[in-house]
PDB file of C-alpha atoms in Angstrom:
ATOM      1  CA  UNK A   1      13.755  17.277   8.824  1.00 41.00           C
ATOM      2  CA  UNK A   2      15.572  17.982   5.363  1.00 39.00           C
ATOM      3  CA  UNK A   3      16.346  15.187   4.911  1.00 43.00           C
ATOM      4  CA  UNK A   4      12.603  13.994   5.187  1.00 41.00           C
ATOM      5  CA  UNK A   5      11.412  16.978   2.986  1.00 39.00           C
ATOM      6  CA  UNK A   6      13.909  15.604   0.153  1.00 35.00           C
ATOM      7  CA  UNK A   7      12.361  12.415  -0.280  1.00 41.00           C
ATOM      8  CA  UNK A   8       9.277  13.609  -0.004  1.00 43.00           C
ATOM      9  CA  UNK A   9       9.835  15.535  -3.305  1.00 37.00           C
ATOM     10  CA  UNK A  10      11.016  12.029  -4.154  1.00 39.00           C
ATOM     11  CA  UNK A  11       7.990  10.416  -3.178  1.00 45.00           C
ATOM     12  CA  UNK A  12       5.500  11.527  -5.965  1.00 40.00           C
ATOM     13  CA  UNK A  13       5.786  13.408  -9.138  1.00 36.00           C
ATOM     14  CA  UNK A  14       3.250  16.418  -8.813  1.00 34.00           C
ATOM     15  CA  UNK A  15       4.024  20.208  -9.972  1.00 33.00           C
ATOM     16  CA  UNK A  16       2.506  21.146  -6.540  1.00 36.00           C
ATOM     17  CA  UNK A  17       4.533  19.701  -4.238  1.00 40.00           C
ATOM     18  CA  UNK A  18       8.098  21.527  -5.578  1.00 39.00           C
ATOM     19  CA  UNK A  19       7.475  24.922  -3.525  1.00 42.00           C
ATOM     20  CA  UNK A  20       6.935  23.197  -0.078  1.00 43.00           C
ATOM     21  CA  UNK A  21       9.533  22.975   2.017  1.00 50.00           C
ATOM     22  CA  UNK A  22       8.604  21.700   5.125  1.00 60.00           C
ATOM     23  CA  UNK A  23       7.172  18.254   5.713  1.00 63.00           C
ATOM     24  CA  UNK A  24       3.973  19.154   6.790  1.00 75.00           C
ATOM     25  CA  UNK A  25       4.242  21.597   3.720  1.00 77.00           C
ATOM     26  CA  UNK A  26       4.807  18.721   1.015  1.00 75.00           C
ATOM     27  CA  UNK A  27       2.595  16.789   2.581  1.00 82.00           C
ATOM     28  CA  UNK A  28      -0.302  18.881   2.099  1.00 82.00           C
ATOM     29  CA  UNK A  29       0.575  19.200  -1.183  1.00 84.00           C
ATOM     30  CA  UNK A  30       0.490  15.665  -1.466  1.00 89.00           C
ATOM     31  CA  UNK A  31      -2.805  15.698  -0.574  1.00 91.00           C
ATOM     32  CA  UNK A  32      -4.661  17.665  -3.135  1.00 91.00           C
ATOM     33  CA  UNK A  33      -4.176  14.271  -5.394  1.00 92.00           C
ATOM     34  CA  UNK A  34      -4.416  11.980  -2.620  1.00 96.00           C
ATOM     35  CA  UNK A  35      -8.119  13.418  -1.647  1.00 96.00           C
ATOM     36  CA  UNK A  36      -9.236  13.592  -5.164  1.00 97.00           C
ATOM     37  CA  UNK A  37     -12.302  11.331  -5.133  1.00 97.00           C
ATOM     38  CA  UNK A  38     -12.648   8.721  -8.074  1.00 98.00           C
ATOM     39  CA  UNK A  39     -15.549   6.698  -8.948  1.00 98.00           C
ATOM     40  CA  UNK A  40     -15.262   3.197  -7.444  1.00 98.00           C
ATOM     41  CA  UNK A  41     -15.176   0.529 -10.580  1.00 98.00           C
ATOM     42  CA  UNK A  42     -14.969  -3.657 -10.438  1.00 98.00           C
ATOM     43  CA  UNK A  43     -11.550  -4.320 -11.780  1.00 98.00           C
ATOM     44  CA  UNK A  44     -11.326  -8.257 -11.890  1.00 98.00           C
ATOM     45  CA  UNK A  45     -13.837 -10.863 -10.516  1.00 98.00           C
ATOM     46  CA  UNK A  46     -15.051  -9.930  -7.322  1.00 98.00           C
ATOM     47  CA  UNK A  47     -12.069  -6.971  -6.546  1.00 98.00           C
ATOM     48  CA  UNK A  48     -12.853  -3.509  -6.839  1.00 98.00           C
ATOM     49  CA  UNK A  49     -11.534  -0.500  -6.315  1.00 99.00           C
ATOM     50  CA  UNK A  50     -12.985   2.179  -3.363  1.00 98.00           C
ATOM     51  CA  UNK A  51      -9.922   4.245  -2.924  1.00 98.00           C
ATOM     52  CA  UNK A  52      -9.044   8.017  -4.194  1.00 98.00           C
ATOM     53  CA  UNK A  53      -7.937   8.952  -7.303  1.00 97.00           C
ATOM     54  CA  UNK A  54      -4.650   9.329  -5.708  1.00 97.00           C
ATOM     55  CA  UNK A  55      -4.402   6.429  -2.950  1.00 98.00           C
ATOM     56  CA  UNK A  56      -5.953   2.717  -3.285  1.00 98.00           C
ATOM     57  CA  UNK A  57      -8.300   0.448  -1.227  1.00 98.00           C
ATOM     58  CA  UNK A  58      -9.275  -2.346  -2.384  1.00 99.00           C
ATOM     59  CA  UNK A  59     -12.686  -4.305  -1.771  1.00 99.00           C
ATOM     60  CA  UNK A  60     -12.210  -8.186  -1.761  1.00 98.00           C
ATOM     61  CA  UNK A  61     -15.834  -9.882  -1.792  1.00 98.00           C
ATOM     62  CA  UNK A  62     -17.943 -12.914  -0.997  1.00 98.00           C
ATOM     63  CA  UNK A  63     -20.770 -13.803  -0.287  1.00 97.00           C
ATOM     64  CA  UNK A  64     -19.965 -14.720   3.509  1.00 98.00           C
ATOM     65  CA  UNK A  65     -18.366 -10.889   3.934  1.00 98.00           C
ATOM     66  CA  UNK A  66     -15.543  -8.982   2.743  1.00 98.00           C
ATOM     67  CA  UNK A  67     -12.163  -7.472   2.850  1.00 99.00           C
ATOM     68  CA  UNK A  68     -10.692  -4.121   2.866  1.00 99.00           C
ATOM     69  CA  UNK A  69      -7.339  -3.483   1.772  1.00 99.00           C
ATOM     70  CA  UNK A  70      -6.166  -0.344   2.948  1.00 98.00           C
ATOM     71  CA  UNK A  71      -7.344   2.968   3.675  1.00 98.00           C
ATOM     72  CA  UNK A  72      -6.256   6.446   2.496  1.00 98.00           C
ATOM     73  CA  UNK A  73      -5.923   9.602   4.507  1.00 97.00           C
ATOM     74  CA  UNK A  74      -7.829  10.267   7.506  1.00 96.00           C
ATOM     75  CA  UNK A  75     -10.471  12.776   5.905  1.00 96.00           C
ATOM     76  CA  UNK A  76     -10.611  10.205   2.996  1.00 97.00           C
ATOM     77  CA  UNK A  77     -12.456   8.004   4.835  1.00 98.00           C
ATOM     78  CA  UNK A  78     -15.932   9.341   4.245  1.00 98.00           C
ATOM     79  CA  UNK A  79     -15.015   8.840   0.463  1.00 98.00           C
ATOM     80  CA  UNK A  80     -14.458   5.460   1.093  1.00 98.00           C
ATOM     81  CA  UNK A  81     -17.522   4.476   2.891  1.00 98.00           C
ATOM     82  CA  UNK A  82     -19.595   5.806  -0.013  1.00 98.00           C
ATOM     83  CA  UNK A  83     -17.471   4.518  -2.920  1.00 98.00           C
ATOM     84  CA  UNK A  84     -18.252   0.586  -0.764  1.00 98.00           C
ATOM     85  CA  UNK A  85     -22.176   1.300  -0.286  1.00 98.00           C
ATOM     86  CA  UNK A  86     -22.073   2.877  -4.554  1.00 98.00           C
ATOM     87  CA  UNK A  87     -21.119  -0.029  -5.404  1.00 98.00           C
ATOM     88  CA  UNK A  88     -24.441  -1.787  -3.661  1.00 98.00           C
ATOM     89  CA  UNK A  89     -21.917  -2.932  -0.260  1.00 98.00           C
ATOM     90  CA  UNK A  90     -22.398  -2.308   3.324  1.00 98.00           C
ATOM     91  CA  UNK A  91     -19.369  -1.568   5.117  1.00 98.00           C
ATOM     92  CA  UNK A  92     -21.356  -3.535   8.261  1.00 98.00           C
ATOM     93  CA  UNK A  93     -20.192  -6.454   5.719  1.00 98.00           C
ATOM     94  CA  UNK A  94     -16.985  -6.519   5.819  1.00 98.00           C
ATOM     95  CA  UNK A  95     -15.115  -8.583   7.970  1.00 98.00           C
ATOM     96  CA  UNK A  96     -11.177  -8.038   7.817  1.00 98.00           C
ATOM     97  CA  UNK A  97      -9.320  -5.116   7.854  1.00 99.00           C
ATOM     98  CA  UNK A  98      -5.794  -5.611   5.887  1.00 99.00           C
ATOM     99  CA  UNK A  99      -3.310  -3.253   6.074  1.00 98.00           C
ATOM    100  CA  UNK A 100      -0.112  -3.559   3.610  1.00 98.00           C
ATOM    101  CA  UNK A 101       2.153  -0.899   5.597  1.00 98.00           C
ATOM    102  CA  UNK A 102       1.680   1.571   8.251  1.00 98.00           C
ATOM    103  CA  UNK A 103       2.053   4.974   6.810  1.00 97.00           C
ATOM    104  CA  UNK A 104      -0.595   7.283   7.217  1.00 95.00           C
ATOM    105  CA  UNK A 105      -1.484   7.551   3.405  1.00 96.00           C
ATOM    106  CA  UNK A 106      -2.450   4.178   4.045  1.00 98.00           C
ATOM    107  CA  UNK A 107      -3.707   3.784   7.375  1.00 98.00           C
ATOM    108  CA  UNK A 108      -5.580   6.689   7.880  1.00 97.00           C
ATOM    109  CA  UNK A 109      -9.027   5.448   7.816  1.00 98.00           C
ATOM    110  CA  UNK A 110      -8.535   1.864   9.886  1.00 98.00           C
ATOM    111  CA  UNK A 111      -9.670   3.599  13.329  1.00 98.00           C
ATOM    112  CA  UNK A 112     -12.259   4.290  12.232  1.00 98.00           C
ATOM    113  CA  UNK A 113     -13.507   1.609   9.568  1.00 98.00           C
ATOM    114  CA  UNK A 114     -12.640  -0.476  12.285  1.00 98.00           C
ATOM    115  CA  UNK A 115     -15.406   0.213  14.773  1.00 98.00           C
ATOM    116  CA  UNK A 116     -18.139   1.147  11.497  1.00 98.00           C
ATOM    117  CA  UNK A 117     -17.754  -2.162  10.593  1.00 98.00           C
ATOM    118  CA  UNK A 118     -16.627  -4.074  13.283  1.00 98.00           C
ATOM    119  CA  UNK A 119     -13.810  -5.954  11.627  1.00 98.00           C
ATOM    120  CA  UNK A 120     -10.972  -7.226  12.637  1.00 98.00           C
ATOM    121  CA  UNK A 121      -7.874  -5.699  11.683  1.00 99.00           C
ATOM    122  CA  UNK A 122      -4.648  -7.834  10.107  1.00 98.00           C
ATOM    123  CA  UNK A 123      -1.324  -6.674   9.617  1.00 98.00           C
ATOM    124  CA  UNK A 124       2.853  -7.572   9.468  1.00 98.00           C
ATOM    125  CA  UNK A 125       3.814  -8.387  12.675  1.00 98.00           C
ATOM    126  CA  UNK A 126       6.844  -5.883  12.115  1.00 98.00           C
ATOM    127  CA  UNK A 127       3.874  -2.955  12.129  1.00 98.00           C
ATOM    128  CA  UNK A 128       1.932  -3.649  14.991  1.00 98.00           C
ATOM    129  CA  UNK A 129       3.704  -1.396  17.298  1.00 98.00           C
ATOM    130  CA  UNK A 130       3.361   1.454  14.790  1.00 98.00           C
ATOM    131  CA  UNK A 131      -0.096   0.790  13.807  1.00 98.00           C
ATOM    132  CA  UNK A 132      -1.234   1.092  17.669  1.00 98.00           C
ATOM    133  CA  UNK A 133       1.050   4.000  18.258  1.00 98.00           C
ATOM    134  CA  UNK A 134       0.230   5.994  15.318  1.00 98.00           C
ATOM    135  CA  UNK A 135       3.569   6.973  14.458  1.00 97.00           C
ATOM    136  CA  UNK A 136       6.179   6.536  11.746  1.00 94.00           C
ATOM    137  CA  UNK A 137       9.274   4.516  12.217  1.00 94.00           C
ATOM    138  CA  UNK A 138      12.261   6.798  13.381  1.00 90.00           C
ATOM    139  CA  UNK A 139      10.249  10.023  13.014  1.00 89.00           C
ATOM    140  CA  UNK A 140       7.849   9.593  16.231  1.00 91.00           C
ATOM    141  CA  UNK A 141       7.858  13.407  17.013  1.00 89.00           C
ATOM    142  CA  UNK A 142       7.085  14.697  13.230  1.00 89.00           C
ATOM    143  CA  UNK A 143       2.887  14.560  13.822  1.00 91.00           C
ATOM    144  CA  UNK A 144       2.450  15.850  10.071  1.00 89.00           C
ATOM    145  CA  UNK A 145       3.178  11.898   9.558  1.00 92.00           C
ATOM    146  CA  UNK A 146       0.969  10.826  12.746  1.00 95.00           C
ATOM    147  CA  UNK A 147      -2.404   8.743  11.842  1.00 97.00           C
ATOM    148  CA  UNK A 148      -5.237   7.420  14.181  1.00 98.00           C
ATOM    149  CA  UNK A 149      -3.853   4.544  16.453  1.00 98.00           C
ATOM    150  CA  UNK A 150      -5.350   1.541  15.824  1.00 98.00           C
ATOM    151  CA  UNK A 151      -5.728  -1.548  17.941  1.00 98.00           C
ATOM    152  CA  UNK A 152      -4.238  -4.943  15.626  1.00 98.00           C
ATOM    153  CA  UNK A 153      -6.125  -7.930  16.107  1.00 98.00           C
ATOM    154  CA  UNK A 154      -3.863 -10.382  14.494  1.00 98.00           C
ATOM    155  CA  UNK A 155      -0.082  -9.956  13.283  1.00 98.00           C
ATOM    156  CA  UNK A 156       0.803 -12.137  10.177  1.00 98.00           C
ATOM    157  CA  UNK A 157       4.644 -13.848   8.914  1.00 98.00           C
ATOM    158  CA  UNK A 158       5.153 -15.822   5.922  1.00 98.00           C
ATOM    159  CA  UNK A 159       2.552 -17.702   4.330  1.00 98.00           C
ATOM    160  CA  UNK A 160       0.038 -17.052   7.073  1.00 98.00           C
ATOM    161  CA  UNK A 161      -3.861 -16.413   5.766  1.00 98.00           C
ATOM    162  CA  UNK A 162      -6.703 -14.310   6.576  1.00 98.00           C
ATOM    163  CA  UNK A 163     -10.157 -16.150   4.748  1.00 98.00           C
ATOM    164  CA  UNK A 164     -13.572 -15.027   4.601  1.00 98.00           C
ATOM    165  CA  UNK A 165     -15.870 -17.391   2.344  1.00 96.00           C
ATOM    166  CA  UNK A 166     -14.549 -18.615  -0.767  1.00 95.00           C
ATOM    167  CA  UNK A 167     -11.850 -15.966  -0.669  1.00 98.00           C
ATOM    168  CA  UNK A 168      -8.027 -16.362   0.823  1.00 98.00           C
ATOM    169  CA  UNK A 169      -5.564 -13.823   1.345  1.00 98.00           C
ATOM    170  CA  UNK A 170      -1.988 -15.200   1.681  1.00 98.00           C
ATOM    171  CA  UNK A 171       0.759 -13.110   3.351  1.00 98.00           C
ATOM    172  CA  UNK A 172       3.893 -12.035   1.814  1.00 98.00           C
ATOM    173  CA  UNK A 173       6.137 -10.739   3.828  1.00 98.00           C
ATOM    174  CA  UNK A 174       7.986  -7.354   1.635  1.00 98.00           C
ATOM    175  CA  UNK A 175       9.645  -6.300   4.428  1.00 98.00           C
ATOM    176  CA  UNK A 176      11.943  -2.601   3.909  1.00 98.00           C
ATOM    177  CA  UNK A 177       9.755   0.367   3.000  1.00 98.00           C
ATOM    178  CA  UNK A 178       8.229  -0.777   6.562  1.00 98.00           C
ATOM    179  CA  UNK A 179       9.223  -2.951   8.963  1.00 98.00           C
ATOM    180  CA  UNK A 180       5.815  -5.071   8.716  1.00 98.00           C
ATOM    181  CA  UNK A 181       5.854  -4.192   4.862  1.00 98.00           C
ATOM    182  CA  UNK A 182       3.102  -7.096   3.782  1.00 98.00           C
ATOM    183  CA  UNK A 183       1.822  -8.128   0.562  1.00 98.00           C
ATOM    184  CA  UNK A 184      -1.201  -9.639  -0.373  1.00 98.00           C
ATOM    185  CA  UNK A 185      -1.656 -12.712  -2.887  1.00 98.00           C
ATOM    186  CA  UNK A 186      -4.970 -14.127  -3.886  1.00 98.00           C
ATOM    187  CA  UNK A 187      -6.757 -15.688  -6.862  1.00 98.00           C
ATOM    188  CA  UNK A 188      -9.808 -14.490  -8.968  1.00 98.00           C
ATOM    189  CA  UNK A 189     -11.686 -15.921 -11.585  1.00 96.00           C
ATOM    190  CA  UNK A 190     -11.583 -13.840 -15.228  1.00 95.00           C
ATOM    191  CA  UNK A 191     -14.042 -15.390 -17.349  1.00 93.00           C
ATOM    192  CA  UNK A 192     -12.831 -19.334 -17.541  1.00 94.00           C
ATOM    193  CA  UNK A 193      -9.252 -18.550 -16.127  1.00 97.00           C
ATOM    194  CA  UNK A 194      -7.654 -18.232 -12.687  1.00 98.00           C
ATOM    195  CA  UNK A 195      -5.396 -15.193 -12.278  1.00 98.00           C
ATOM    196  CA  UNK A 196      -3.300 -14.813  -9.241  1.00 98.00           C
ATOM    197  CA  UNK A 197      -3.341 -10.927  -7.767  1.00 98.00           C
ATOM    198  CA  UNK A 198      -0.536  -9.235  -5.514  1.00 98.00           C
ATOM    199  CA  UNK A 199      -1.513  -6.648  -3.719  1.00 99.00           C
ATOM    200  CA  UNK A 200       2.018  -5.367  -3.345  1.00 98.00           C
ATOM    201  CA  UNK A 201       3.225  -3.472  -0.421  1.00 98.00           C
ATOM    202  CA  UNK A 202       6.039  -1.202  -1.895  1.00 98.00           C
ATOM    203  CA  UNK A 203       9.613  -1.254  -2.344  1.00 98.00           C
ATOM    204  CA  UNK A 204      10.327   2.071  -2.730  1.00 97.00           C
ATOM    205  CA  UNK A 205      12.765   3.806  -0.052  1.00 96.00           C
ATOM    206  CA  UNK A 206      10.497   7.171   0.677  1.00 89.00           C
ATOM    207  CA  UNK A 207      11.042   8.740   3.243  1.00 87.00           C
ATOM    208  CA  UNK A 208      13.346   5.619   4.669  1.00 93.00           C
ATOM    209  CA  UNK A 209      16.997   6.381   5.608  1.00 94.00           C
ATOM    210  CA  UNK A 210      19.003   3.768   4.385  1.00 97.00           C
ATOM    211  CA  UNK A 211      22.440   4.841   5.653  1.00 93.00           C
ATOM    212  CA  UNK A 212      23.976   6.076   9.069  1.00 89.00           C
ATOM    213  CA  UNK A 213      21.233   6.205  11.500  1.00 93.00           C
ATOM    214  CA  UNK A 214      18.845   3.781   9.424  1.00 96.00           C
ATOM    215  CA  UNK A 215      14.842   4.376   9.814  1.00 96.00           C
ATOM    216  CA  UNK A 216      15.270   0.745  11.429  1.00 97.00           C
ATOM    217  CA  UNK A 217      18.225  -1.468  12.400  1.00 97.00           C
ATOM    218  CA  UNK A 218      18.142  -4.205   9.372  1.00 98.00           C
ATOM    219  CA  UNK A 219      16.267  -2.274   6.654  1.00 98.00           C
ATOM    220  CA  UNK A 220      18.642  -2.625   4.278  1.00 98.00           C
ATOM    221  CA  UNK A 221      18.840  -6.140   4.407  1.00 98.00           C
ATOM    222  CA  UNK A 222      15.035  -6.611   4.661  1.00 98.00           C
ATOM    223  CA  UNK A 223      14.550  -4.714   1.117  1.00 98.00           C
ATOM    224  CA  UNK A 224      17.604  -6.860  -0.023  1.00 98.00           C
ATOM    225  CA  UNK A 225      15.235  -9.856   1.208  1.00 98.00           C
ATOM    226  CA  UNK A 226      12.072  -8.330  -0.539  1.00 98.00           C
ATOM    227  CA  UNK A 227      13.711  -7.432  -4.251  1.00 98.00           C
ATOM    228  CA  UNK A 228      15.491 -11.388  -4.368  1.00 98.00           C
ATOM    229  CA  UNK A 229      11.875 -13.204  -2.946  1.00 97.00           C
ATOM    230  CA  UNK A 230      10.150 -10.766  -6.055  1.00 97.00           C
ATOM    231  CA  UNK A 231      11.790 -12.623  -8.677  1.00 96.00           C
ATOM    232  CA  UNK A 232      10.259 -15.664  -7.930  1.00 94.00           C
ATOM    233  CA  UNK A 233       7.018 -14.543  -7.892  1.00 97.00           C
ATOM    234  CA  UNK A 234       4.358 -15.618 -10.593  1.00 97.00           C
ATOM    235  CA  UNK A 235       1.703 -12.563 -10.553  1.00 98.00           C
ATOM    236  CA  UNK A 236      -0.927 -11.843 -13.261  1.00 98.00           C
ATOM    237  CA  UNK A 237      -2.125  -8.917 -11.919  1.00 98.00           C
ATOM    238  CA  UNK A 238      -0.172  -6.358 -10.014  1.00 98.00           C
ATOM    239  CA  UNK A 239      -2.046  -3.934  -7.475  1.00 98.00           C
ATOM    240  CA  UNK A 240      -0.120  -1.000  -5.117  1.00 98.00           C
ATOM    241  CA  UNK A 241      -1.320   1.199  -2.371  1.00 98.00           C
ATOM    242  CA  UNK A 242      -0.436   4.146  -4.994  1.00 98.00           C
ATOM    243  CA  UNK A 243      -2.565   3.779  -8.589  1.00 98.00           C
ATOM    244  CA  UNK A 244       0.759   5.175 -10.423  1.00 97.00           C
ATOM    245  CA  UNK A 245       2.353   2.279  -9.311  1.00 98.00           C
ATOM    246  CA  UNK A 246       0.493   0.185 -11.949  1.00 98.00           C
ATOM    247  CA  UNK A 247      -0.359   2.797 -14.351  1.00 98.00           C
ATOM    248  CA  UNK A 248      -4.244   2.364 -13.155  1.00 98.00           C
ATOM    249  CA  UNK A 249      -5.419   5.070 -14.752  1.00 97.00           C
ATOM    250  CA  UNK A 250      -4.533   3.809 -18.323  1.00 98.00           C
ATOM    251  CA  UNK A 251      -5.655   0.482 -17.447  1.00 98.00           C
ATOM    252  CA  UNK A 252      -9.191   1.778 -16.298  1.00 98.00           C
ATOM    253  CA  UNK A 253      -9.440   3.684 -19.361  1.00 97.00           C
ATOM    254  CA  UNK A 254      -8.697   0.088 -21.470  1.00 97.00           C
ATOM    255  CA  UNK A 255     -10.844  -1.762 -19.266  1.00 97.00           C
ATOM    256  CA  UNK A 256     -13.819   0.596 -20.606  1.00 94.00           C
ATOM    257  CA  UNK A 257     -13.189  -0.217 -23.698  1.00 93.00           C
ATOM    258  CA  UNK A 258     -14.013  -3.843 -23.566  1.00 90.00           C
ATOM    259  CA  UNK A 259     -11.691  -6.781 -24.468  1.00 90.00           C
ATOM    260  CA  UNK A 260      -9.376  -8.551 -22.617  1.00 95.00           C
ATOM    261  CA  UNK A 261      -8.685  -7.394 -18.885  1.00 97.00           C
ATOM    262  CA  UNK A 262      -6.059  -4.871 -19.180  1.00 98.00           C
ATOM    263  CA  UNK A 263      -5.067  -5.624 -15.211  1.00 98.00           C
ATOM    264  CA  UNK A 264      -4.227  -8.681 -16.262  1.00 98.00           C
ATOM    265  CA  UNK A 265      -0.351  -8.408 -17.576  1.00 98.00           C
ATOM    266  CA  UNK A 266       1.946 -11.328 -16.324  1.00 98.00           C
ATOM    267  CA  UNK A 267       5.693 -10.268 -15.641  1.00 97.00           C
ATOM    268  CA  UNK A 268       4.656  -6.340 -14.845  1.00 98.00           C
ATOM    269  CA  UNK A 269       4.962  -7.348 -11.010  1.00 98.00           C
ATOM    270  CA  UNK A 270       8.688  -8.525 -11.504  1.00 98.00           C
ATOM    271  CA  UNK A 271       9.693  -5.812 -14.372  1.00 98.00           C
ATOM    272  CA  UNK A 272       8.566  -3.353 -11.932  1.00 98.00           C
ATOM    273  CA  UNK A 273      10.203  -4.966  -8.717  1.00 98.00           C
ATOM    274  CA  UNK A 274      13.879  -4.719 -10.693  1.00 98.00           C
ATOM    275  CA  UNK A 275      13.077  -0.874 -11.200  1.00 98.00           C
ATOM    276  CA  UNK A 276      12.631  -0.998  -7.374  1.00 98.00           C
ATOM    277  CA  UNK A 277      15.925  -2.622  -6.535  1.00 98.00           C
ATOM    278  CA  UNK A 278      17.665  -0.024  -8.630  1.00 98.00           C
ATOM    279  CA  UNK A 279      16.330   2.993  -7.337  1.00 98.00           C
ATOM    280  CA  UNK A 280      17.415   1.531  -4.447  1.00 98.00           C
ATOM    281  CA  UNK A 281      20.575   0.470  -4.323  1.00 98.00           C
ATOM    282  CA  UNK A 282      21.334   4.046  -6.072  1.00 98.00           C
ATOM    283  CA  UNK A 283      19.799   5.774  -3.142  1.00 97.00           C
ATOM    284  CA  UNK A 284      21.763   3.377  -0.637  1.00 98.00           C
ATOM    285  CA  UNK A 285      24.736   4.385  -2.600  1.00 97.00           C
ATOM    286  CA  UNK A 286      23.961   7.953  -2.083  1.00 96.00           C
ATOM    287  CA  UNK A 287      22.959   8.194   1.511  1.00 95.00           C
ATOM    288  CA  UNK A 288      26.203   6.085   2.175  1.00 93.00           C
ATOM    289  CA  UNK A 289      28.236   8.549   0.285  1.00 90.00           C
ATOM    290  CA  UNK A 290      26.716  11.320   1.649  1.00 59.00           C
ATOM    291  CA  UNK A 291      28.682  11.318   5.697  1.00 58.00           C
ATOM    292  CA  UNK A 292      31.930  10.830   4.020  1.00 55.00           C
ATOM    293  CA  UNK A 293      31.906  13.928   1.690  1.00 53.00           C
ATOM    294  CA  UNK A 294      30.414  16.054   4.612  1.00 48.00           C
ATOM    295  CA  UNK A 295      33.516  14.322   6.549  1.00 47.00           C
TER     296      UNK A 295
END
């Protein structure tokens, strides 16, 4: 449990969270940004953002139906539904259910978008179990981390696609901060130009133990796997299940302003993914440490 309640503190940067002490404790603190609503907005062709002010979804369109990336936390959901029928959508519409990871900041609102909408829902194959168990990897007992089962229709590897219309998802597997970890590529049109979007998973180690007693056997290989695939990656515009993790906010604000698309910064993706690697090979050389100077 303290070890959980450390990276936690880890997890997010917020003035509230640094008197909790128990998971469910940080975690509720957590949640005071992570409920904040936010007005939904278009960011780039036919993507917009439904999410919270503190956790994204993301609403892919087309004219034949559309696709929800992500949900936030459980009594978020409510937000979400309105921010989709704001923005002149019905949530009846929409006809795939992504998921990037299965933690409950994410997957809190899948139950039950899933049977408002009747979509099918799409995930890593490494997250089904957890998805339909509603659990988090190697902490199954800690319920302040518990979301909603939900039932997967369709596990995804490598390369594998989920289309609706005109529009095609491709999955990236990003395996580490989950088992199933799975990004999302796809192109949109900005004005005359093509821009190619990744809806990254994460890379960040969390609440993940990296050393003795790993969250999963082969996690540290599998983020090992993610950092070296990121730096062959061409993205134009980088998109996270946390807004922080692409300085949204200041990229809204731009966007407002008029111009060219401010979500639209080639090389971000991979400049951020080498921050990524670092914080986590330092926290792999920390956890490692860590059982030989308590030995």
């Amino acid at each position: 449990m303290k070890k959980i309640a450390v990276a936690l503190v880890a997890l997010i940067s917020l003035t509230t969270v640094a008197g909790a002490q128990t998971p469910k404790d940080l975690i509720a603190a957590l949640k005071v940004k992570w409920n904040t609503p936010t007005e939904p907005f278009k960011m780039i062709g036919n993507v917009y953002y439904v999410g919270t002010d503190g956790l994204a979804s993301y609403l892919i369109t087309s004219p034949q139906g559309h696709i929800l990336v992500d949900t936030a936390m459980p009594e978020a959901t409510s937000q979400i539904r309105a921010s989709i029928e704001k923005l002149g959508f019905k949530v009846t519409d929409i006809k795939y259910l992504l998921n990037t990871h299965a933690h409950i900041d994410h997957t809190g609102g899948l139950a039950e978008l899933k049977q408002a909408s009747g979509a099918r829902l799409v995930a890593g194959e490494g997250d089904k179990s957890l998805l339909e168990g509603g659990y988090y990897p190697g902490a199954e007992e800690d319920m302040a981390l518990a979301f909603p089962p939900v039932k997967v229709d369709r596990t995804v590897r490598e390369g594998e696609a989920v289309t609706v219309g005109n529009v095609t998802l491709t999955a990236r597997e990003t395996p580490g901060h989950s088992p199933g970890c799975t990004s999302w590529a796809f192109s949109v049109k900005d004005g005359d130009a093509t821009r190619s979007v990744l809806i990254f998973c994460s890379g960040t180690v969390a609440l993940n133990r990296l050393g003795a007693d790993p969250t999963y056997f082969g996690i540290v290989a599998d983020y090992r796997k993610t950092f070296a695939r990121a730096k062959d990656m061409k993205v134009d515009v980088l998109l996270a299940p946390h807004p922080e993790m692409f300085k949204m906010a200041d990229k809204r604000a731009r966007l407002r302003e008029g111009g060219p698309n401010p979500f639209v910064n080639p090389g971000e993706f991979n400049a951020y993914a080498v921050t990524l690697e670092k914080a986590f090979e330092d926290a792999l050389a920390k956890q490692t440490a860590a059982p030989e100077k308590k030995g």
